[in-house]
Tab-separated table of C-alpha atoms in Angstrom:
chain	number	residue	atom	x	y	z
A	1	MET	CA	-2.491	36.542	-26.351
A	2	GLN	CA	0.413	35.676	-24.054
A	3	ASP	CA	0.294	32.197	-22.730
A	4	LEU	CA	-0.260	31.935	-18.904
A	5	PRO	CA	2.537	30.283	-16.865
A	6	PRO	CA	1.776	26.603	-15.781
A	7	LEU	CA	0.128	26.501	-12.066
A	8	PRO	CA	2.560	25.271	-9.469
A	9	GLU	CA	2.068	21.835	-8.128
A	10	PRO	CA	-0.260	21.794	-5.051
A	11	GLN	CA	1.289	20.903	-1.719
A	12	LEU	CA	-0.112	18.493	1.083
A	13	ARG	CA	-1.724	21.400	2.902
A	14	ASP	CA	-3.521	22.536	-0.278
A	15	LEU	CA	-5.399	19.123	-0.663
A	16	PRO	CA	-6.775	18.361	2.845
A	17	ASP	CA	-8.255	14.895	1.777
A	18	TRP	CA	-4.566	13.547	1.105
A	19	ARG	CA	-3.457	14.952	4.434
A	20	TYR	CA	-6.463	13.270	6.312
A	21	LEU	CA	-5.501	9.874	4.597
A	22	LEU	CA	-1.931	10.222	5.892
A	23	GLN	CA	-3.253	10.930	9.401
A	24	GLU	CA	-5.331	7.712	9.144
A	25	TYR	CA	-2.221	5.686	8.217
A	26	TYR	CA	-0.401	7.334	11.242
A	27	GLU	CA	-3.161	6.142	13.458
A	28	LEU	CA	-3.068	2.777	12.148
A	29	TYR	CA	0.559	2.312	13.096
A	30	ARG	CA	0.100	3.952	16.349
A	31	PHE	CA	-2.777	1.962	17.851
A	32	LEU	CA	-2.544	-1.509	16.081
A	33	PRO	CA	-1.007	-4.035	18.501
A	34	SER	CA	2.464	-5.473	17.970
A	35	GLY	CA	1.782	-8.884	19.557
A	36	GLY	CA	4.700	-8.461	21.789
A	37	SER	CA	7.139	-8.293	19.001
A	38	ASP	CA	10.047	-5.899	19.512
A	39	ARG	CA	10.577	-5.866	15.629
A	40	ILE	CA	6.968	-5.226	14.764
A	41	ARG	CA	6.765	-2.334	17.312
A	42	GLY	CA	9.974	-0.859	16.068
A	43	HIS	CA	8.659	-0.914	12.496
A	44	GLN	CA	5.468	0.697	13.468
A	45	ARG	CA	7.383	3.436	15.293
A	46	HIS	CA	9.702	3.961	12.209
A	47	VAL	CA	6.567	4.285	9.854
A	48	ARG	CA	5.096	6.899	12.423
A	49	GLU	CA	8.282	8.750	12.422
A	50	ALA	CA	8.475	8.864	8.576
A	51	LEU	CA	5.035	10.034	8.365
A	52	ASN	CA	5.517	12.828	10.836
A	53	ARG	CA	8.437	13.999	8.700
A	54	VAL	CA	6.340	13.984	5.549
A	55	LEU	CA	3.583	15.867	7.166
A	56	LYS	CA	5.978	18.516	8.490
A	57	ALA	CA	7.672	18.948	5.195
A	58	ASN	CA	4.297	19.707	3.337
A	59	PRO	CA	5.531	17.889	0.153
A	60	PHE	CA	4.164	18.365	-3.279
A	61	ILE	CA	1.314	16.397	-4.612
A	62	ARG	CA	2.196	15.078	-8.098
A	63	ALA	CA	-1.200	14.317	-9.900
A	64	GLN	CA	-1.173	10.946	-11.466
A	65	GLN	CA	-3.362	9.910	-14.360
A	66	PRO	CA	-6.302	8.035	-12.737
A	67	ALA	CA	-6.044	4.400	-13.815
A	68	GLN	CA	-8.297	1.263	-13.411
A	69	LYS	CA	-7.496	-2.561	-13.762
A	70	PRO	CA	-9.920	-5.299	-14.056
A	71	VAL	CA	-9.784	-5.969	-10.326
A	72	THR	CA	-11.087	-2.542	-9.409
A	73	ALA	CA	-14.476	-3.957	-10.322
A	74	HIS	CA	-14.408	-5.240	-6.874
A	75	LEU	CA	-13.270	-2.048	-5.176
A	76	LYS	CA	-16.847	-0.987	-4.297
A	77	ARG	CA	-17.543	-4.341	-2.586
A	78	ALA	CA	-14.286	-4.068	-0.550
A	79	LEU	CA	-14.928	-0.571	0.483
A	80	ASP	CA	-18.455	-1.459	1.490
A	81	GLU	CA	-17.269	-4.431	3.662
A	82	GLY	CA	-14.649	-2.162	5.285
A	83	ARG	CA	-16.912	0.822	6.130
A	84	GLY	CA	-18.924	-1.262	8.946
A	85	ASP	CA	-15.809	-2.411	10.583
A	86	ARG	CA	-13.078	-0.961	12.792
A	87	MET	CA	-11.383	0.288	9.629
A	88	ALA	CA	-14.337	2.537	8.828
A	89	SER	CA	-12.314	5.719	9.277
A	90	MET	CA	-9.600	4.766	7.115
A	91	ILE	CA	-12.026	3.521	4.411
A	92	ARG	CA	-13.717	6.930	4.399
A	93	ALA	CA	-10.351	8.583	3.919
A	94	LEU	CA	-9.658	6.407	0.944
A	95	GLU	CA	-12.975	7.061	-0.497
A	96	SER	CA	-12.256	10.728	-0.549
A	97	VAL	CA	-9.214	10.372	-2.713
A	98	GLN	CA	-10.564	7.247	-4.713
A	99	PRO	CA	-11.230	9.288	-8.016
A	100	ASP	CA	-7.420	10.245	-8.186
A	101	LEU	CA	-5.988	6.825	-7.505
A	102	SER	CA	-3.868	5.282	-10.253
A	103	TRP	CA	-4.038	1.579	-10.025
A	104	GLN	CA	-0.955	-0.334	-11.321
A	105	TYR	CA	0.629	-3.809	-11.655
A	106	GLY	CA	3.953	-2.854	-10.864
A	107	TYR	CA	5.642	-5.561	-13.065
A	108	GLU	CA	6.962	-5.410	-16.615
A	109	LYS	CA	5.487	-8.978	-17.155
A	110	VAL	CA	2.381	-9.623	-15.041
A	111	PRO	CA	1.764	-13.234	-14.216
A	112	LYS	CA	-1.386	-14.402	-16.268
A	113	GLY	CA	-3.362	-15.176	-13.108
A	114	LEU	CA	-2.829	-11.712	-11.756
A	115	LEU	CA	-4.225	-9.787	-14.657
A	116	GLU	CA	-7.743	-9.934	-13.575
A	117	SER	CA	-7.220	-10.307	-9.747
A	118	TYR	CA	-4.665	-7.811	-8.620
A	119	ALA	CA	-3.614	-4.259	-8.479
A	120	TYR	CA	-2.137	-1.534	-6.259
A	121	ALA	CA	-2.393	2.144	-5.812
A	122	GLU	CA	0.570	4.246	-4.263
A	123	VAL	CA	-0.308	6.948	-1.766
A	124	ILE	CA	3.263	8.059	-0.860
A	125	GLY	CA	6.507	7.238	-2.667
A	126	PRO	CA	9.386	8.674	-4.835
A	127	SER	CA	7.007	8.986	-7.748
A	128	GLY	CA	3.941	10.309	-5.742
A	129	PRO	CA	1.309	11.262	-5.577
A	130	VAL	CA	2.565	12.282	-2.204
A	131	VAL	CA	6.224	12.647	-2.870
A	132	SER	CA	8.603	11.092	-0.567
A	133	GLU	CA	11.870	9.213	-0.800
A	134	GLU	CA	12.002	7.652	2.601
A	135	ILE	CA	8.482	5.754	2.912
A	136	ILE	CA	6.170	4.094	0.446
A	137	LEU	CA	2.714	3.667	1.365
A	138	GLY	CA	-0.421	2.335	-0.507
A	139	VAL	CA	-3.252	0.004	-0.857
A	140	VAL	CA	-3.438	-3.258	-2.801
A	141	LEU	CA	-6.796	-4.963	-3.859
A	142	PHE	CA	-7.091	-8.638	-4.449
A	143	ALA	CA	-10.131	-10.478	-6.115
A	144	PRO	CA	-11.891	-13.398	-4.314
A	145	GLY	CA	-9.716	-16.437	-4.558
A	146	CYS	CA	-6.673	-14.708	-5.748
A	147	THR	CA	-3.219	-16.255	-5.096
A	148	TYR	CA	-0.314	-13.823	-5.186
A	149	PRO	CA	2.794	-15.829	-5.912
A	150	ALA	CA	5.811	-16.108	-3.658
A	151	HIS	CA	8.054	-13.122	-3.828
A	152	ALA	CA	10.493	-10.986	-1.534
A	153	HIS	CA	11.741	-7.581	-1.368
A	154	ARG	CA	15.574	-6.545	-1.302
A	155	GLY	CA	16.237	-4.306	1.642
A	156	ILE	CA	12.550	-3.562	2.214
A	157	THR	CA	10.793	-4.136	5.503
A	158	GLU	CA	7.062	-4.524	4.574
A	159	SER	CA	3.862	-4.592	6.521
A	160	TYR	CA	0.315	-4.892	5.540
A	161	VAL	CA	-2.862	-3.920	7.483
A	162	CYS	CA	-6.044	-5.652	6.347
A	163	LEU	CA	-8.890	-3.216	5.743
A	164	SER	CA	-11.373	-5.683	4.459
A	165	GLY	CA	-11.779	-9.217	3.523
A	166	ALA	CA	-9.403	-11.932	4.761
A	167	VAL	CA	-5.973	-13.306	3.648
A	168	SER	CA	-3.547	-15.921	4.632
A	169	GLU	CA	0.333	-15.651	4.086
A	170	ASN	CA	2.215	-18.867	3.457
A	171	HIS	CA	-0.698	-20.669	4.693
A	172	GLN	CA	0.179	-19.634	8.245
A	173	GLY	CA	-2.887	-17.942	9.954
A	174	VAL	CA	-5.636	-15.745	8.632
A	175	TYR	CA	-5.578	-11.969	8.675
A	176	VAL	CA	-8.751	-10.104	8.981
A	177	PRO	CA	-9.613	-6.447	9.280
A	178	GLY	CA	-7.349	-4.863	11.823
A	179	SER	CA	-4.645	-7.409	11.524
A	180	MET	CA	-1.262	-6.614	10.482
A	181	ILE	CA	1.214	-8.915	8.362
A	182	PHE	CA	4.935	-8.126	8.961
A	183	ASN	CA	7.642	-9.213	6.396
A	184	PRO	CA	11.300	-8.354	7.044
A	185	PRO	CA	13.639	-7.895	4.055
A	186	GLU	CA	14.295	-10.995	1.824
A	187	HIS	CA	11.472	-12.885	3.476
A	188	LEU	CA	9.603	-15.035	1.174
A	189	HIS	CA	6.001	-14.667	1.133
A	190	ARG	CA	2.884	-15.875	-0.768
A	191	ILE	CA	-0.767	-14.580	-0.170
A	192	THR	CA	-3.927	-16.332	-0.627
A	193	VAL	CA	-7.411	-14.571	-0.501
A	194	GLY	CA	-10.788	-15.835	0.708
A	195	ILE	CA	-13.000	-17.220	-2.043
A	196	ASN	CA	-16.070	-15.194	-1.214
A	197	GLU	CA	-14.906	-11.645	-0.747
A	198	PRO	CA	-12.258	-9.284	-2.116
A	199	ALA	CA	-9.505	-8.255	0.069
A	200	LEU	CA	-8.215	-4.580	0.575
A	201	LEU	CA	-4.974	-4.085	2.341
A	202	ALA	CA	-3.051	-0.913	3.372
A	203	TYR	CA	0.725	-1.423	2.931
A	204	ALA	CA	4.010	0.293	4.054
A	205	TRP	CA	7.486	-0.301	2.872
A	206	MET	CA	10.476	1.227	4.837
A	207	GLY	CA	14.180	0.891	3.534
A	208	ALA	CA	17.203	2.871	2.222
A	209	ARG	CA	16.220	5.500	-0.414
A	210	GLN	CA	17.940	3.444	-3.189
A	211	ASP	CA	16.049	0.313	-2.473
A	212	LEU	CA	12.834	2.317	-2.471
A	213	VAL	CA	13.439	3.908	-5.769
A	214	GLU	CA	14.965	0.833	-7.561
A	215	GLN	CA	12.807	-1.917	-5.895
A	216	LYS	CA	11.836	-4.664	-8.276
A	217	MET	CA	9.691	-7.667	-7.366
A	218	VAL	CA	10.650	-11.126	-8.705
A	219	PHE	CA	8.418	-14.103	-8.296
A	220	THR	CA	9.887	-17.236	-7.349
A	221	ARG	CA	8.948	-20.497	-9.306
A	222	LYS	CA	8.779	-23.876	-7.778
A	223	ARG	CA	11.502	-26.023	-8.724
A	224	LYS	CA	10.508	-28.992	-10.996
A	225	ASP	CA	11.273	-32.397	-9.692
A	226	GLY	CA	13.438	-34.629	-11.762
């Protein structure tokens, strides 16, 4: 019996749940306020423009092996908390693709304190599932009380949109659902999470293709006195 040829990879229009999720990202970056900041407004526009190009290109959806991490035990609570808030539409779109998300650490050596309290799932990027080399989008989940160590991104402009829970960056203000955190390239930032609830954030990375493909995050350790 002759072997059948492998099925072609599906494209974005073949899997409408992924397309709806991208549309929700677009709406986030369309309607969230910029606080009067030209830099943030420009970043929001660049994210929307990149998303428009992705939607029009109808890229392939590269199936990833679904993967869980210890922190995903908090995912149901994070989604439940976000469903009744202004982020409800985005939460529903995430729930539609949740079984296909691959939660990762993103580091060759994960700091011990993050093994149980952090993971991210990419939505768009060079390695998929929605394939693009000009933008990376995803979600990151933090357990209650998590401290994400200080780090920076070379050549990458980054933003977070809080979907549920509450976080602080560099101990300068508190971000709740509907808030945006903006980090320009090389900006050192440290995230802390409220002690009672997990936090779920959407993120966007914009930068040159090479920086997006080769990005490696390095945590910055405090110098010891003496």
